[in-house]
Coordinates of C-alpha atoms and ligand atoms in Angstrom, one line a residue:
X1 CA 0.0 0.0 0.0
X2 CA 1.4 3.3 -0.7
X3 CA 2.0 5.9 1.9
X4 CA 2.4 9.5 2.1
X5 CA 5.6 11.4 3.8
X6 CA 7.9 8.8 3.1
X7 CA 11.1 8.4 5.8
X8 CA 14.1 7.2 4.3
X9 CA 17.1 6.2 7.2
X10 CA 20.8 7.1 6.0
X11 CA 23.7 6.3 8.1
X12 CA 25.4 9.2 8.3
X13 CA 27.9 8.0 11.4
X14 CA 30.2 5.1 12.2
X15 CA 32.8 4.3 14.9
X16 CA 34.4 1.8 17.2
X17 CA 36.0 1.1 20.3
X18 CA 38.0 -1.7 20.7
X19 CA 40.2 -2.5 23.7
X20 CA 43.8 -2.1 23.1
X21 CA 44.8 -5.6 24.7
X22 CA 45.6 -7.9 21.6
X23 CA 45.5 -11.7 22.4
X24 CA 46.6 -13.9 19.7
X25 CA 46.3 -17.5 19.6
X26 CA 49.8 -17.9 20.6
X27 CA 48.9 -16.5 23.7
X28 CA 46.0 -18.2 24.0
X29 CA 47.6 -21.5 24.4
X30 CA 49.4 -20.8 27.1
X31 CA 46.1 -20.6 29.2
X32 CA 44.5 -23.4 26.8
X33 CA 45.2 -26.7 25.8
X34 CA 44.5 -25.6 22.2
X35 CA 47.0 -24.9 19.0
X36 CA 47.2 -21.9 17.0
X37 CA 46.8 -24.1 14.0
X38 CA 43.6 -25.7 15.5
X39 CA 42.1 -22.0 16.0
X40 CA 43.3 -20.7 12.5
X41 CA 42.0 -24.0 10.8
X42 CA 39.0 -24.7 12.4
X43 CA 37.6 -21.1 13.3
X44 CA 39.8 -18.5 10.8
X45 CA 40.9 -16.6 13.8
X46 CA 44.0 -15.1 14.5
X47 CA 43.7 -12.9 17.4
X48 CA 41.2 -10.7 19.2
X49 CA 40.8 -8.1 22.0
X50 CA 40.2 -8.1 25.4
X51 CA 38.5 -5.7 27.6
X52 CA 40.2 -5.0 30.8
X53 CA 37.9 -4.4 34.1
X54 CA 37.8 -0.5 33.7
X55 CA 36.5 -1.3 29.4
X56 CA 33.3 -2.3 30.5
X57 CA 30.2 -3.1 27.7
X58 CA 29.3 0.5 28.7
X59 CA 32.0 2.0 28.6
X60 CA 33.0 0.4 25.3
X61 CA 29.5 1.4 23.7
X62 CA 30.1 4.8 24.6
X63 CA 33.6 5.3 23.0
X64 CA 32.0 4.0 19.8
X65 CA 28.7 6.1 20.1
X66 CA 31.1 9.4 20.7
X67 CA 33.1 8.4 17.6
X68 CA 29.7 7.8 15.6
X69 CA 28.6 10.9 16.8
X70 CA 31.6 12.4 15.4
X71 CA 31.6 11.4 12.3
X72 CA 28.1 12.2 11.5
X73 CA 28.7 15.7 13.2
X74 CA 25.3 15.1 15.1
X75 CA 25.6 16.3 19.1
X76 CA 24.6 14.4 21.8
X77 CA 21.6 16.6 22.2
X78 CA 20.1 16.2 18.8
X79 CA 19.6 12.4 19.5
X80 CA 16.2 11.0 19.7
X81 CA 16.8 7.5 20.8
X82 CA 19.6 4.9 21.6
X83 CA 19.1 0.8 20.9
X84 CA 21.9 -1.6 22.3
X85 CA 22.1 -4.8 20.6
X86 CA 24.0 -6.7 23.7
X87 CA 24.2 -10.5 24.7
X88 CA 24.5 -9.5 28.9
X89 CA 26.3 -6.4 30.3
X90 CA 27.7 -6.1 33.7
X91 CA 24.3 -5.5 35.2
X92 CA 21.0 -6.8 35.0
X93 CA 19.8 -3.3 35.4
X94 CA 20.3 -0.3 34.1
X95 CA 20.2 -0.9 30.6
X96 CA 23.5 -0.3 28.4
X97 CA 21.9 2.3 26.7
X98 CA 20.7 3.8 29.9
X99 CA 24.5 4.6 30.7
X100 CA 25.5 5.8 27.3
X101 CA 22.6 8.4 27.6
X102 CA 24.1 9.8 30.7
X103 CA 27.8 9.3 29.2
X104 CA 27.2 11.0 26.0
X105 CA 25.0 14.0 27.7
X106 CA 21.7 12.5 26.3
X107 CA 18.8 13.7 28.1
X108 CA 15.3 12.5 28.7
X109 CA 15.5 10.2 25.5
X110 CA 14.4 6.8 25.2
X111 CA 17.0 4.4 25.7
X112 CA 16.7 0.3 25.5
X113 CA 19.2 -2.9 25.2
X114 CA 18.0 -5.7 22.6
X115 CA 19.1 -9.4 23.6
X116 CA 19.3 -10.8 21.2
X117 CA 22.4 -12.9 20.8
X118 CA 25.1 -12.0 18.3
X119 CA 22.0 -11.0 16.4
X120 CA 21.5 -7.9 18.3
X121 CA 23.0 -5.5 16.2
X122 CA 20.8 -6.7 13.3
X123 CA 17.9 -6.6 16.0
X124 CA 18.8 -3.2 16.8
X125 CA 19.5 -1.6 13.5
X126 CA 15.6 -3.5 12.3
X127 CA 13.9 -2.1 15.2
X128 CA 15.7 1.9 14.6
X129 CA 14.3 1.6 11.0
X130 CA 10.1 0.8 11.9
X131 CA 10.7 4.2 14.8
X132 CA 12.6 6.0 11.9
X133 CA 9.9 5.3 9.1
X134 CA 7.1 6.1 11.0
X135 CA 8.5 9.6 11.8
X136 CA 8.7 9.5 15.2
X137 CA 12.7 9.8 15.4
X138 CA 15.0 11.9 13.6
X139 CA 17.9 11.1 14.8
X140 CA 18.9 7.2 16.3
X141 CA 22.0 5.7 17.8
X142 CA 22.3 2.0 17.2
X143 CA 25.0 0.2 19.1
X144 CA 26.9 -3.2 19.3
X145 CA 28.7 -4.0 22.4
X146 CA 30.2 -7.2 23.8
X147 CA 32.5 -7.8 26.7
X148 CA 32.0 -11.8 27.0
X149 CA 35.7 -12.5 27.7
X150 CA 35.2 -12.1 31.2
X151 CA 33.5 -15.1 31.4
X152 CA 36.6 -16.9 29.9
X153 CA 37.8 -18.1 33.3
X154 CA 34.7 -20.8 33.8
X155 CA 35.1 -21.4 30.2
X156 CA 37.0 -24.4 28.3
X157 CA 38.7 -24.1 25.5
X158 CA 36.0 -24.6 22.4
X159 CA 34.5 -21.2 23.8
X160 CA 36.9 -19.8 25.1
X161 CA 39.1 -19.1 21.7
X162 CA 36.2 -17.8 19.6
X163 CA 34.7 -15.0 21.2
X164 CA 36.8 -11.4 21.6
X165 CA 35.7 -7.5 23.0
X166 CA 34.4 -4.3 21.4
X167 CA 31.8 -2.0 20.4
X168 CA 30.3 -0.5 17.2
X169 CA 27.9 2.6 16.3
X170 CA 26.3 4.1 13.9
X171 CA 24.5 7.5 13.7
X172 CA 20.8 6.4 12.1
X173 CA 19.6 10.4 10.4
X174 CA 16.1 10.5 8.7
X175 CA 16.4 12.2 5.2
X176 CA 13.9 12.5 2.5
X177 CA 16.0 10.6 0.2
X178 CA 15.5 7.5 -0.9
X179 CA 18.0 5.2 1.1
X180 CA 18.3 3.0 4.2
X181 CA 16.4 -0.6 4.8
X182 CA 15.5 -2.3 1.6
X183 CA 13.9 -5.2 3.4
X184 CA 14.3 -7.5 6.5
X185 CA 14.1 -10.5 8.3
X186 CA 13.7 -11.1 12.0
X187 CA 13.2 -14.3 13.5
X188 CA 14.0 -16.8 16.5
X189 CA 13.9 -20.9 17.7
X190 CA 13.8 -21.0 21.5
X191 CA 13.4 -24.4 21.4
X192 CA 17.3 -24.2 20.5
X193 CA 17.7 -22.5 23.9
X194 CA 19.8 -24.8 25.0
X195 CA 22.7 -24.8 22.1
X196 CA 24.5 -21.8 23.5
X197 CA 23.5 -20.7 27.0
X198 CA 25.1 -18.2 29.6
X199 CA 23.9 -19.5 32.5
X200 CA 24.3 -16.6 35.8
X201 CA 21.3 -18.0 38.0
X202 CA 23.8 -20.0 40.1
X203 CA 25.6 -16.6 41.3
X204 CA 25.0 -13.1 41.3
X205 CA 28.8 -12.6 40.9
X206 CA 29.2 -13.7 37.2
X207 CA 32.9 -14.6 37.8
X208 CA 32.0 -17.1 40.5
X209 CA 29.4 -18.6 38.7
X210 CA 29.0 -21.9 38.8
X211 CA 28.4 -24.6 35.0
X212 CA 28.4 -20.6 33.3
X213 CA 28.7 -21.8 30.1
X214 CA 26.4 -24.7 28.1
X215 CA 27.5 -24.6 24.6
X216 CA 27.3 -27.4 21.5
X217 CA 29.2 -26.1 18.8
X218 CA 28.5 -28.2 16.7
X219 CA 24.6 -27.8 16.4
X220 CA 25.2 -24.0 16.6
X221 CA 27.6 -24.4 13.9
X222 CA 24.4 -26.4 11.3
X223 CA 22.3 -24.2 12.3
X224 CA 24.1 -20.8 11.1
X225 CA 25.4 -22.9 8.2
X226 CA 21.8 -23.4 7.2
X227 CA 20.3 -20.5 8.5
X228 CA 22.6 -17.4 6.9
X229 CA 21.4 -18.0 3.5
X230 CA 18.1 -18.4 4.3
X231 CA 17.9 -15.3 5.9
X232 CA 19.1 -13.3 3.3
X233 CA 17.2 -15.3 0.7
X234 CA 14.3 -13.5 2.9
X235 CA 15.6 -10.1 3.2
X236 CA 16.3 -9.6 -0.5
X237 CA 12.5 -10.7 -0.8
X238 CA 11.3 -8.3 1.2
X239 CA 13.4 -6.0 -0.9
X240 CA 12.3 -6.9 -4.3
X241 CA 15.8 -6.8 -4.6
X242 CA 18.5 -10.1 -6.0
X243 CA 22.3 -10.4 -4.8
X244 CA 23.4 -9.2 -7.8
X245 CA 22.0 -6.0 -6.3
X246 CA 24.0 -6.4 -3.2
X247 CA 27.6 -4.9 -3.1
X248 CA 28.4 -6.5 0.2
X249 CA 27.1 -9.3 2.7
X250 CA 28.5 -8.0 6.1
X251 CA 27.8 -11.6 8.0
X252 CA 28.2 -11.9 11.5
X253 CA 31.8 -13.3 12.6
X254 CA 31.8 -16.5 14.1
X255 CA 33.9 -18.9 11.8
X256 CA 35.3 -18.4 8.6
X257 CA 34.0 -21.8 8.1
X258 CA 30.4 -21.1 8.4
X259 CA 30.7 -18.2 6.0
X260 CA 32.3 -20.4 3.6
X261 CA 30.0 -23.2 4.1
X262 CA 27.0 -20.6 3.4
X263 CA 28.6 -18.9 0.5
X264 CA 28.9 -22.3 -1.1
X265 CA 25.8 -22.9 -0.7
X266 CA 24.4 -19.2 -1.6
X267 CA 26.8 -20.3 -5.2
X268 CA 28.4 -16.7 -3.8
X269 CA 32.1 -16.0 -4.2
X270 CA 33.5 -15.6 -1.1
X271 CA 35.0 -12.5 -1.9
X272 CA 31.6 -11.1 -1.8
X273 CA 31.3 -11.6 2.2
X274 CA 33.4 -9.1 4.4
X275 CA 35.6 -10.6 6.7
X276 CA 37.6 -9.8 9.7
X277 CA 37.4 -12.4 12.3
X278 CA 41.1 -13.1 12.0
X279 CA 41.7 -9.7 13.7
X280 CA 38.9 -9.9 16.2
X281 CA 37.0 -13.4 16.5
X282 CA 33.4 -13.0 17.4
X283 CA 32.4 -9.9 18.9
X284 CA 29.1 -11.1 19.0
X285 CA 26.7 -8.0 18.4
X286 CA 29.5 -5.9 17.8
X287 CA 30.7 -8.2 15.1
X288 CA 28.7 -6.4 12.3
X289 CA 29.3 -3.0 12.9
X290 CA 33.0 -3.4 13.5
X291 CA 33.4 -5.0 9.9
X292 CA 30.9 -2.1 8.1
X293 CA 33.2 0.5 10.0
X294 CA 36.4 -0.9 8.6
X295 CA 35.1 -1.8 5.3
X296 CA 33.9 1.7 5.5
X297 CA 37.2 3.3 6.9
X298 CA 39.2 1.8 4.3
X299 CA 37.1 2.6 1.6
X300 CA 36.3 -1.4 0.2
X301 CA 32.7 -0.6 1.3
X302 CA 31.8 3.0 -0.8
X303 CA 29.4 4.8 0.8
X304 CA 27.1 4.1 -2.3
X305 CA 27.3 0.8 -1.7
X306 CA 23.8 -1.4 -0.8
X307 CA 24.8 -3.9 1.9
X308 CA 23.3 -6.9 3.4
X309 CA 24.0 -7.5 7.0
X310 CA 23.1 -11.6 7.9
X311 CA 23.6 -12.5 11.9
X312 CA 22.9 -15.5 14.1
X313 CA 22.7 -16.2 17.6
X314 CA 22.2 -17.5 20.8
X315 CA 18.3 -17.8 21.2
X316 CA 18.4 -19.5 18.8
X317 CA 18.3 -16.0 16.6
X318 CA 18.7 -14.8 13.1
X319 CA 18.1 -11.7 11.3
X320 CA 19.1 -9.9 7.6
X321 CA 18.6 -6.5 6.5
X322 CA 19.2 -5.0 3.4
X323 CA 20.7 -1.5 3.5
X324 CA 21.3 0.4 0.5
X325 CA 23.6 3.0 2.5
X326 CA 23.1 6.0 0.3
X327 CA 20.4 7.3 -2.1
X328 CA 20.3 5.9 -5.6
X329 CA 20.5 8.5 -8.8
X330 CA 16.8 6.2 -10.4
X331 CA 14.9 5.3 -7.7
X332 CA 12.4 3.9 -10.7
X333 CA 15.5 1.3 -10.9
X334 CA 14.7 0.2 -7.2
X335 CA 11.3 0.1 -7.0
X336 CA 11.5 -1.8 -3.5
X337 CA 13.1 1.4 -2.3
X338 CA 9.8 2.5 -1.3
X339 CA 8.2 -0.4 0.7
X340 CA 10.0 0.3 4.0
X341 CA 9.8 4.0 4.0
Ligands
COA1 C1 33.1 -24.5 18.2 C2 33.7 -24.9 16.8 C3 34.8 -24.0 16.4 C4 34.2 -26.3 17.0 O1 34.7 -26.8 15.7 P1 34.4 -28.3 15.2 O2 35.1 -28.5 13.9 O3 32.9 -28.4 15.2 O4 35.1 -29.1 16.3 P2 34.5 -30.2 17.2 O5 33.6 -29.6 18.2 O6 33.9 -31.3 16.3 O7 35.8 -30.8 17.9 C5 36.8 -31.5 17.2 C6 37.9 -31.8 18.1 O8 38.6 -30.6 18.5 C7 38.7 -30.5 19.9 N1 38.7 -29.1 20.2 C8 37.6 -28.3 20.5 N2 38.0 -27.1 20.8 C9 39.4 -27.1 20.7 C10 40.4 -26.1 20.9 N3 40.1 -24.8 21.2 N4 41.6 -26.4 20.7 C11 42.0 -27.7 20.3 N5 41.1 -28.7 20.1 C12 39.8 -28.4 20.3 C13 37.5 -31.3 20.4 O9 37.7 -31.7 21.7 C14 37.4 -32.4 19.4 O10 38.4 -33.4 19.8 P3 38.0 -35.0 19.7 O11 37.8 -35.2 18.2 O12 39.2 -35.6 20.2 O13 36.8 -35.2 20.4 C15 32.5 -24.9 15.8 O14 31.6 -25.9 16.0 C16 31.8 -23.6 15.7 O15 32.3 -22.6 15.3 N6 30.5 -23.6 16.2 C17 29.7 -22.4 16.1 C18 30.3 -21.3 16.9 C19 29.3 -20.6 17.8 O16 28.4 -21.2 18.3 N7 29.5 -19.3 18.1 C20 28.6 -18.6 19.0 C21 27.3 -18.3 18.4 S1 27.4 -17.2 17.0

């Protein structure tokens, strides 16, 4: 159905934190009884970061939020609302966003985490778009932030070499342009609840926690092999839109072996995903928006380019969205351009 006073959603900000502690998988083995060729083979990574006690999820997310801010050359003040995409932060309660409001100088602004797995930047960035397109906010920060290698002590070694630290933001600005979500695709399987599980019931100090981590690889691993192409078969659906349309997939970084598994299947050169887990492992929600900032940073992503961001998760959680990031000369040439505005 058509609608009047379409809202288009451009991303006119990106930036980062991560923590300046570097742990390769050399280092990891002395903690370990794991190889760096077993890591590098079996997962594609080749080091990640590590958030010390002071680089809290918070405190992370608000580094990256500041340097989105930045770069979009939007104040703190002209921000309507703030979305977290996090996995679990230090507290139960206040929210993530809740502290970057206060950290930033936010005020009075509607600010909420998203749980979502490693799919909570893809959560996040779904759920800015409907508040965007409706044209109740002008201006939305969307954050990933992970700081899971805390929990590394309780942990043995198939989770404990995957997973690394950091943050990623973007600035989400309404224009009148056509650009911004193309199409998407939410969706969940609790009754894979128990495939990955963080478990803090035993213990309300996390690093005491007792049996903290419950995790089958293996079945997490079919399922995103399965489940990533799927999901952007569905986005680029809802966009009208094919993947010859699509510059970039941005997936979400858990194993170079589940991208290549998918893009085999998708009959996609792999050249077409973006990849960085060999500098970071998986940041879990942060994952995405580290990898568009870089590809962005370094110019392999233009800023005309129409992306499509696939994650999975905990949950068990999926989502894809289709982004075209800027507008398009012929919008008659993308006629889906229209349906999510
Ligand atoms: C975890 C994961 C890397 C394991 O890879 P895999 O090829 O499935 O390995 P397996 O679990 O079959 O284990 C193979 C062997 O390696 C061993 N192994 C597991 N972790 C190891 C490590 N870090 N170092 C060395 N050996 C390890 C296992 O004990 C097993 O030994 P065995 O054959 O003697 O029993 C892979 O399943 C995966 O990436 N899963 C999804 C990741 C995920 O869930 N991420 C979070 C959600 S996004």
């Amino acid at each position: 159905m058509e609608r009047h006073n379409k809202r288009y959603g451009k991303i006119t900000g990106w930036g980062i934190y991560t923590p300046p502690k570097v742990v390769t998988n050399f280092d990891m083995e002395k903690n370990w009884d794991t190889t760096n060729e077993w890591i590098v083979q079996r997962t594609g990574i080749q080091q990640r970061r590590f958030a010390s006690e002071e680089e809290t999820t918070a405190f992370m997310a608000t580094q990256a939020a500041l340097n989105a801010l930045e770069k979009a050359d939007v104040q703190a003040s002209e921000i309507d609302l703030i979305i977290v995409g996090t996995c679990l932060a230090e507290d139960f309660t206040p929210s993530v966003a809740c502290i970057v409001q206060s950290a930033i100088g936010a005020k009075n602004i509607p600010a909420f985490d998203i749980s979502a797995g490693c799919s909570g930047f893809v959560y996040s960035l779904s759920t800015a778009y409907q508040f965007l397109s409706t044209g109740l906010y002008q201006r939305i920060l969307v954050i990933g932030a992970e700081n899971l290698t805390r929990f590394f002590e309780r942990s043995d070694r198939t989770f404990a070499v995957l997973f690394g630290d950091g943050a990623g933001a973007i600035v989400l600005e309404q224009t009148d342009q056509p650009c911004g979500l193309q199409g998407f695709t939410l969706g969940a399987d609790g009754s894979g609840q128990d495939d990955i599980r963080l478990n803090t019931s035993s213990g309300l100090n996390r690093f005491d926690a007792g049996h903290l981590v419950q995790f089958n690889g293996r079945e997490v691993f079919k399922f995103a092999s399965r489940i990533l192409g799927k999901a952007c078969d569905q986005a680029l659906a809802q966009s009208n839109l094919s993947l010859d349309d699509v510059d970039w997939i941005i997936p979400h970084q858990a194993n170079i072996r589940i991208i290549q598994s998918a893009a085999k299947n998708m009959g996609v050169p792999i050249g077409k995903f973006y990849i960085n887990i060999d500098q970071y492992g998986n940041t879990s929600s942060a994952s995405i928006p580290l990898a568009l900032f870089e590809g962005l940073e370094s110019g392999r992503i233009k800023p005309t380019d129409t992306v499509l961001m696939v994650a999975f998760g905990a949950g068990l959680t999926w989502g894809a969205c289709v982004v075209q990031l800027a507008p398009v000369l012929n919008p008659q040439l993308h006629p889906a351009q229209h349906s999510w505005a």
